[in-house]
Short mmCIF file of C-alpha atoms in Angstrom, two decimals:
data_model
loop_
_atom_site.label_atom_id
_atom_site.label_comp_id
_atom_site.label_asym_id
_atom_site.label_seq_id
_atom_site.Cartn_x
_atom_site.Cartn_y
_atom_site.Cartn_z
CA ALA A 1305 0.00 0.00 0.00
CA GLN A 1306 1.12 3.52 -0.73
CA THR A 1307 1.95 5.67 2.27
CA VAL A 1308 2.88 9.31 2.66
CA THR A 1309 4.84 10.55 5.66
CA GLN A 1310 5.23 14.13 6.80
CA SER A 1311 7.60 14.08 9.73
CA GLN A 1312 7.18 17.70 10.81
CA PRO A 1313 3.88 18.26 12.65
CA GLU A 1314 4.57 22.00 12.99
CA MET A 1315 6.97 24.54 11.53
CA SER A 1316 7.48 28.25 12.04
CA VAL A 1317 9.18 30.78 9.82
CA GLN A 1318 9.71 34.51 9.90
CA GLU A 1319 8.05 36.58 7.25
CA ALA A 1320 10.22 36.94 4.11
CA GLU A 1321 12.36 33.93 4.99
CA THR A 1322 12.49 30.53 3.34
CA VAL A 1323 11.10 27.31 4.77
CA THR A 1324 11.18 23.71 3.59
CA LEU A 1325 8.50 21.15 4.41
CA SER A 1326 9.44 17.48 4.18
CA CYS A 1327 7.54 14.60 2.67
CA THR A 1328 8.49 11.03 1.96
CA TYR A 1329 6.41 8.32 0.40
CA ASP A 1330 6.51 4.64 -0.20
CA THR A 1331 5.42 2.99 -3.42
CA SER A 1332 6.37 0.30 -5.85
CA GLU A 1333 4.80 2.22 -8.71
CA SER A 1334 7.03 3.85 -11.32
CA ASN A 1335 4.59 6.36 -12.70
CA TYR A 1336 2.66 8.53 -10.29
CA TYR A 1337 1.98 12.12 -9.33
CA LEU A 1338 2.78 14.10 -6.23
CA PHE A 1339 1.04 17.18 -4.91
CA TRP A 1340 1.21 19.73 -2.18
CA TYR A 1341 -2.11 21.09 -0.94
CA LYS A 1342 -2.60 24.04 1.35
CA GLN A 1343 -5.41 24.15 3.89
CA PRO A 1344 -5.81 27.58 5.49
CA PRO A 1345 -8.02 28.14 8.54
CA SER A 1346 -11.02 28.30 6.20
CA ARG A 1347 -10.41 24.52 5.74
CA GLN A 1348 -10.55 24.70 1.93
CA MET A 1349 -8.02 22.48 0.16
CA ILE A 1350 -5.99 24.47 -2.36
CA LEU A 1351 -3.58 22.91 -4.83
CA VAL A 1352 -0.15 24.49 -4.47
CA ILE A 1353 2.04 22.49 -6.81
CA ARG A 1354 2.21 19.15 -8.64
CA GLN A 1355 5.03 16.92 -9.84
CA GLU A 1356 4.97 14.10 -12.35
CA ALA A 1357 7.21 11.24 -11.32
CA TYR A 1358 8.60 10.68 -14.80
CA LYS A 1359 9.81 14.27 -15.03
CA GLN A 1360 13.28 14.96 -13.68
CA GLN A 1361 12.79 18.69 -13.49
CA ASN A 1362 11.50 20.02 -10.19
CA ALA A 1363 8.19 21.86 -10.41
CA THR A 1364 8.02 25.56 -9.58
CA GLU A 1365 5.06 27.86 -9.03
CA ASN A 1366 6.11 31.40 -8.16
CA ARG A 1367 7.44 31.30 -4.58
CA PHE A 1368 6.78 27.57 -4.27
CA SER A 1369 9.16 24.92 -5.53
CA VAL A 1370 9.78 21.27 -4.86
CA ASN A 1371 12.82 19.09 -4.45
CA PHE A 1372 11.80 15.77 -5.94
CA GLN A 1373 14.21 12.91 -5.29
CA LYS A 1374 12.64 9.86 -6.91
CA ALA A 1375 15.21 7.33 -5.78
CA ALA A 1376 14.93 8.53 -2.22
CA LYS A 1377 11.14 8.83 -2.51
CA SER A 1378 11.30 12.33 -1.18
CA PHE A 1379 9.20 15.34 -2.18
CA SER A 1380 9.89 18.46 -0.16
CA LEU A 1381 8.22 21.86 -0.59
CA LYS A 1382 10.23 25.06 -0.40
CA ILE A 1383 8.43 28.32 0.22
CA SER A 1384 10.51 31.40 -0.50
CA ASP A 1385 9.81 34.90 0.78
CA SER A 1386 7.21 33.56 3.21
CA GLN A 1387 4.11 35.68 3.65
CA LEU A 1388 1.59 35.82 6.48
CA GLY A 1389 -1.00 34.38 4.09
CA ASP A 1390 1.08 31.23 3.78
CA THR A 1391 0.05 30.28 7.31
CA ALA A 1392 -1.86 27.03 6.84
CA MET A 1393 -1.75 23.26 7.10
CA TYR A 1394 0.20 21.78 4.20
CA PHE A 1395 -0.54 18.29 2.95
CA CYS A 1396 1.65 16.19 0.74
CA ALA A 1397 -0.34 13.81 -1.43
CA PHE A 1398 0.35 10.91 -3.77
CA LEU A 1399 -1.75 9.86 -6.72
CA TYR A 1400 -1.60 6.53 -8.48
CA GLU A 1401 -3.97 4.59 -10.69
CA GLY A 1402 -5.36 7.95 -11.71
CA ASN A 1403 -8.03 8.02 -9.11
CA LYS A 1404 -7.21 8.15 -5.46
CA LEU A 1405 -5.15 10.66 -3.53
CA VAL A 1406 -3.28 9.41 -0.49
CA PHE A 1407 -2.50 12.21 1.94
CA GLY A 1408 0.13 12.66 4.58
CA ALA A 1409 -0.76 13.77 8.08
CA GLY A 1410 0.03 17.39 7.32
CA THR A 1411 2.41 20.06 8.58
CA ILE A 1412 1.13 23.20 10.26
CA LEU A 1413 3.13 26.17 9.03
CA ARG A 1414 3.04 29.42 10.97
CA VAL A 1415 4.51 32.53 9.39
CA LYS A 1416 5.46 35.11 11.99
CA SER A 1417 5.76 38.85 11.48
CA GLU B 911 -11.89 30.79 -11.71
CA PRO B 912 -14.31 27.83 -11.70
CA GLU B 913 -15.16 26.46 -8.29
CA VAL B 914 -16.55 23.35 -6.73
CA THR B 915 -19.47 24.40 -4.56
CA GLN B 916 -20.56 22.48 -1.48
CA THR B 917 -23.70 22.98 0.58
CA PRO B 918 -24.34 23.30 3.42
CA SER B 919 -21.12 24.58 4.92
CA HIS B 920 -22.12 23.18 8.29
CA GLN B 921 -24.68 20.50 9.11
CA VAL B 922 -25.71 19.36 12.56
CA THR B 923 -27.71 16.18 12.77
CA GLN B 924 -29.02 13.81 15.40
CA MET B 925 -27.41 10.40 15.67
CA GLY B 926 -29.35 7.91 13.58
CA GLN B 927 -30.61 10.46 11.09
CA GLU B 928 -29.83 10.54 7.39
CA VAL B 929 -27.95 13.44 5.83
CA ILE B 930 -27.31 14.44 2.26
CA LEU B 931 -24.27 16.51 1.46
CA ARG B 932 -24.43 18.35 -1.83
CA CYS B 933 -21.78 19.34 -4.30
CA VAL B 934 -21.78 21.10 -7.65
CA PRO B 935 -18.58 20.11 -9.48
CA ILE B 936 -16.97 22.21 -12.16
CA SER B 937 -19.16 21.94 -15.22
CA ASN B 938 -16.74 20.33 -17.67
CA HIS B 939 -15.20 17.95 -15.15
CA LEU B 940 -15.88 14.26 -15.56
CA TYR B 941 -14.50 12.71 -12.37
CA PHE B 942 -15.96 13.33 -8.94
CA TYR B 943 -14.76 12.44 -5.48
CA TRP B 944 -15.63 12.57 -1.83
CA TYR B 945 -12.99 12.78 0.88
CA ARG B 946 -13.33 12.98 4.64
CA GLN B 947 -11.21 14.65 7.29
CA ILE B 948 -11.92 13.83 10.90
CA LEU B 949 -10.70 16.67 13.09
CA GLY B 950 -6.96 16.43 13.64
CA GLN B 951 -6.57 13.47 11.32
CA LYS B 952 -5.58 12.79 7.74
CA VAL B 953 -7.73 13.51 4.74
CA GLU B 954 -9.13 10.15 3.66
CA PHE B 955 -10.48 9.00 0.32
CA LEU B 956 -14.07 7.80 0.34
CA VAL B 957 -15.19 7.30 -3.23
CA SER B 958 -14.62 8.25 -6.84
CA PHE B 959 -17.33 8.49 -9.48
CA TYR B 960 -17.11 8.49 -13.24
CA ASN B 961 -19.57 7.92 -16.03
CA ASN B 962 -22.46 7.68 -13.60
CA GLU B 963 -21.00 4.94 -11.52
CA ILE B 964 -18.58 4.39 -8.67
CA SER B 965 -15.11 3.73 -10.02
CA GLU B 966 -13.40 3.14 -6.71
CA LYS B 967 -14.33 3.19 -3.04
CA SER B 968 -12.45 2.82 0.21
CA GLU B 969 -13.10 0.50 3.12
CA ILE B 970 -14.76 3.42 4.90
CA PHE B 971 -17.38 3.66 2.17
CA ASP B 972 -19.65 0.88 3.36
CA ASP B 973 -23.40 0.37 2.99
CA GLN B 974 -24.02 3.40 5.17
CA PHE B 975 -22.84 5.64 2.35
CA SER B 976 -24.09 6.22 -1.16
CA VAL B 977 -23.40 8.71 -3.93
CA GLU B 978 -25.54 9.97 -6.72
CA ARG B 979 -25.44 12.40 -9.59
CA PRO B 980 -29.17 12.99 -9.85
CA ASP B 981 -29.41 15.69 -12.47
CA GLY B 982 -26.15 16.08 -14.35
CA SER B 983 -24.90 18.95 -12.21
CA ASN B 984 -25.20 17.94 -8.56
CA PHE B 985 -23.15 15.22 -6.91
CA THR B 986 -24.44 14.06 -3.56
CA LEU B 987 -23.18 11.99 -0.67
CA LYS B 988 -25.84 10.35 1.46
CA ILE B 989 -25.01 9.06 4.91
CA ARG B 990 -27.65 6.86 6.49
CA SER B 991 -28.05 6.22 10.22
CA THR B 992 -25.37 8.70 11.18
CA LYS B 993 -23.04 7.87 14.04
CA LEU B 994 -21.00 10.12 16.29
CA GLU B 995 -17.84 9.02 14.51
CA ASP B 996 -19.20 10.31 11.21
CA SER B 997 -18.54 13.82 12.48
CA ALA B 998 -15.94 15.22 10.10
CA MET B 999 -15.25 17.64 7.32
CA TYR B 1000 -16.45 16.20 4.02
CA PHE B 1001 -14.80 17.45 0.87
CA CYS B 1002 -16.11 17.10 -2.63
CA ALA B 1003 -13.64 17.33 -5.51
CA SER B 1004 -13.72 17.11 -9.25
CA SER B 1005 -11.22 16.75 -12.06
CA ILE B 1006 -11.36 16.91 -15.81
CA SER B 1007 -9.21 13.84 -16.23
CA ALA B 1008 -8.33 11.03 -13.84
CA GLY B 1009 -6.69 13.25 -11.27
CA ALA B 1010 -3.24 13.69 -12.78
CA ASN B 1011 -3.63 17.45 -12.95
CA GLY B 1012 -4.84 17.56 -9.39
CA TYR B 1013 -8.33 17.89 -8.17
CA THR B 1014 -10.28 21.03 -7.44
CA PHE B 1015 -11.70 20.71 -3.98
CA GLY B 1016 -14.78 22.39 -2.60
CA SER B 1017 -14.76 24.31 0.68
CA GLY B 1018 -16.12 21.34 2.56
CA THR B 1019 -19.15 20.56 4.68
CA ARG B 1020 -18.58 20.26 8.39
CA LEU B 1021 -20.85 17.49 9.63
CA THR B 1022 -21.52 17.34 13.35
CA VAL B 1023 -23.44 14.36 14.66
CA VAL B 1024 -24.87 14.87 18.15
#
């Protein structure tokens, strides 16, 4: 069974600084997709960034980028120039067989002014 | 930007009652999903729906649950004989293809069973 592990229950970062959230996963699949979702206090799930496993290049979306290490089964999220609005729960998620997302337990990120 | 709309945002129900959670997916999306998040726990997959039938369901999705797309726009989750442990945030999601581009989630319905 596929599992996703986020080892950091909580993180804090000062505004304008950079923070990295960790995620590891376990799978025997070769082709899959990885995602980071943001859940602010409103509880809505917002897609932050996605990565296709067959692509070597790390995905980037503005201030958000990933470090995808396929062999190590690692998928970390880097947030640059952190803003107060980045305060949220961040979930790493794994998709295989095209249908079902498997989520990690989440990391609470607090951005401090 | 297109949204997935869920109603109600909060539902309180008596134990043993039936509830229907409603979702309007994005209009050109073909795949629909329900996920559940018990407070403080992981987001869990419940069911996926495509071409008017369930394509996959989890162990959680037992006979107590059912889904329906009654009119081509709404996508509903029915929970029969609600239990205290059904209290959770229920998220609807949709995708244009089989999830590879990521889903669009709704804002969720907070279900409280008392």
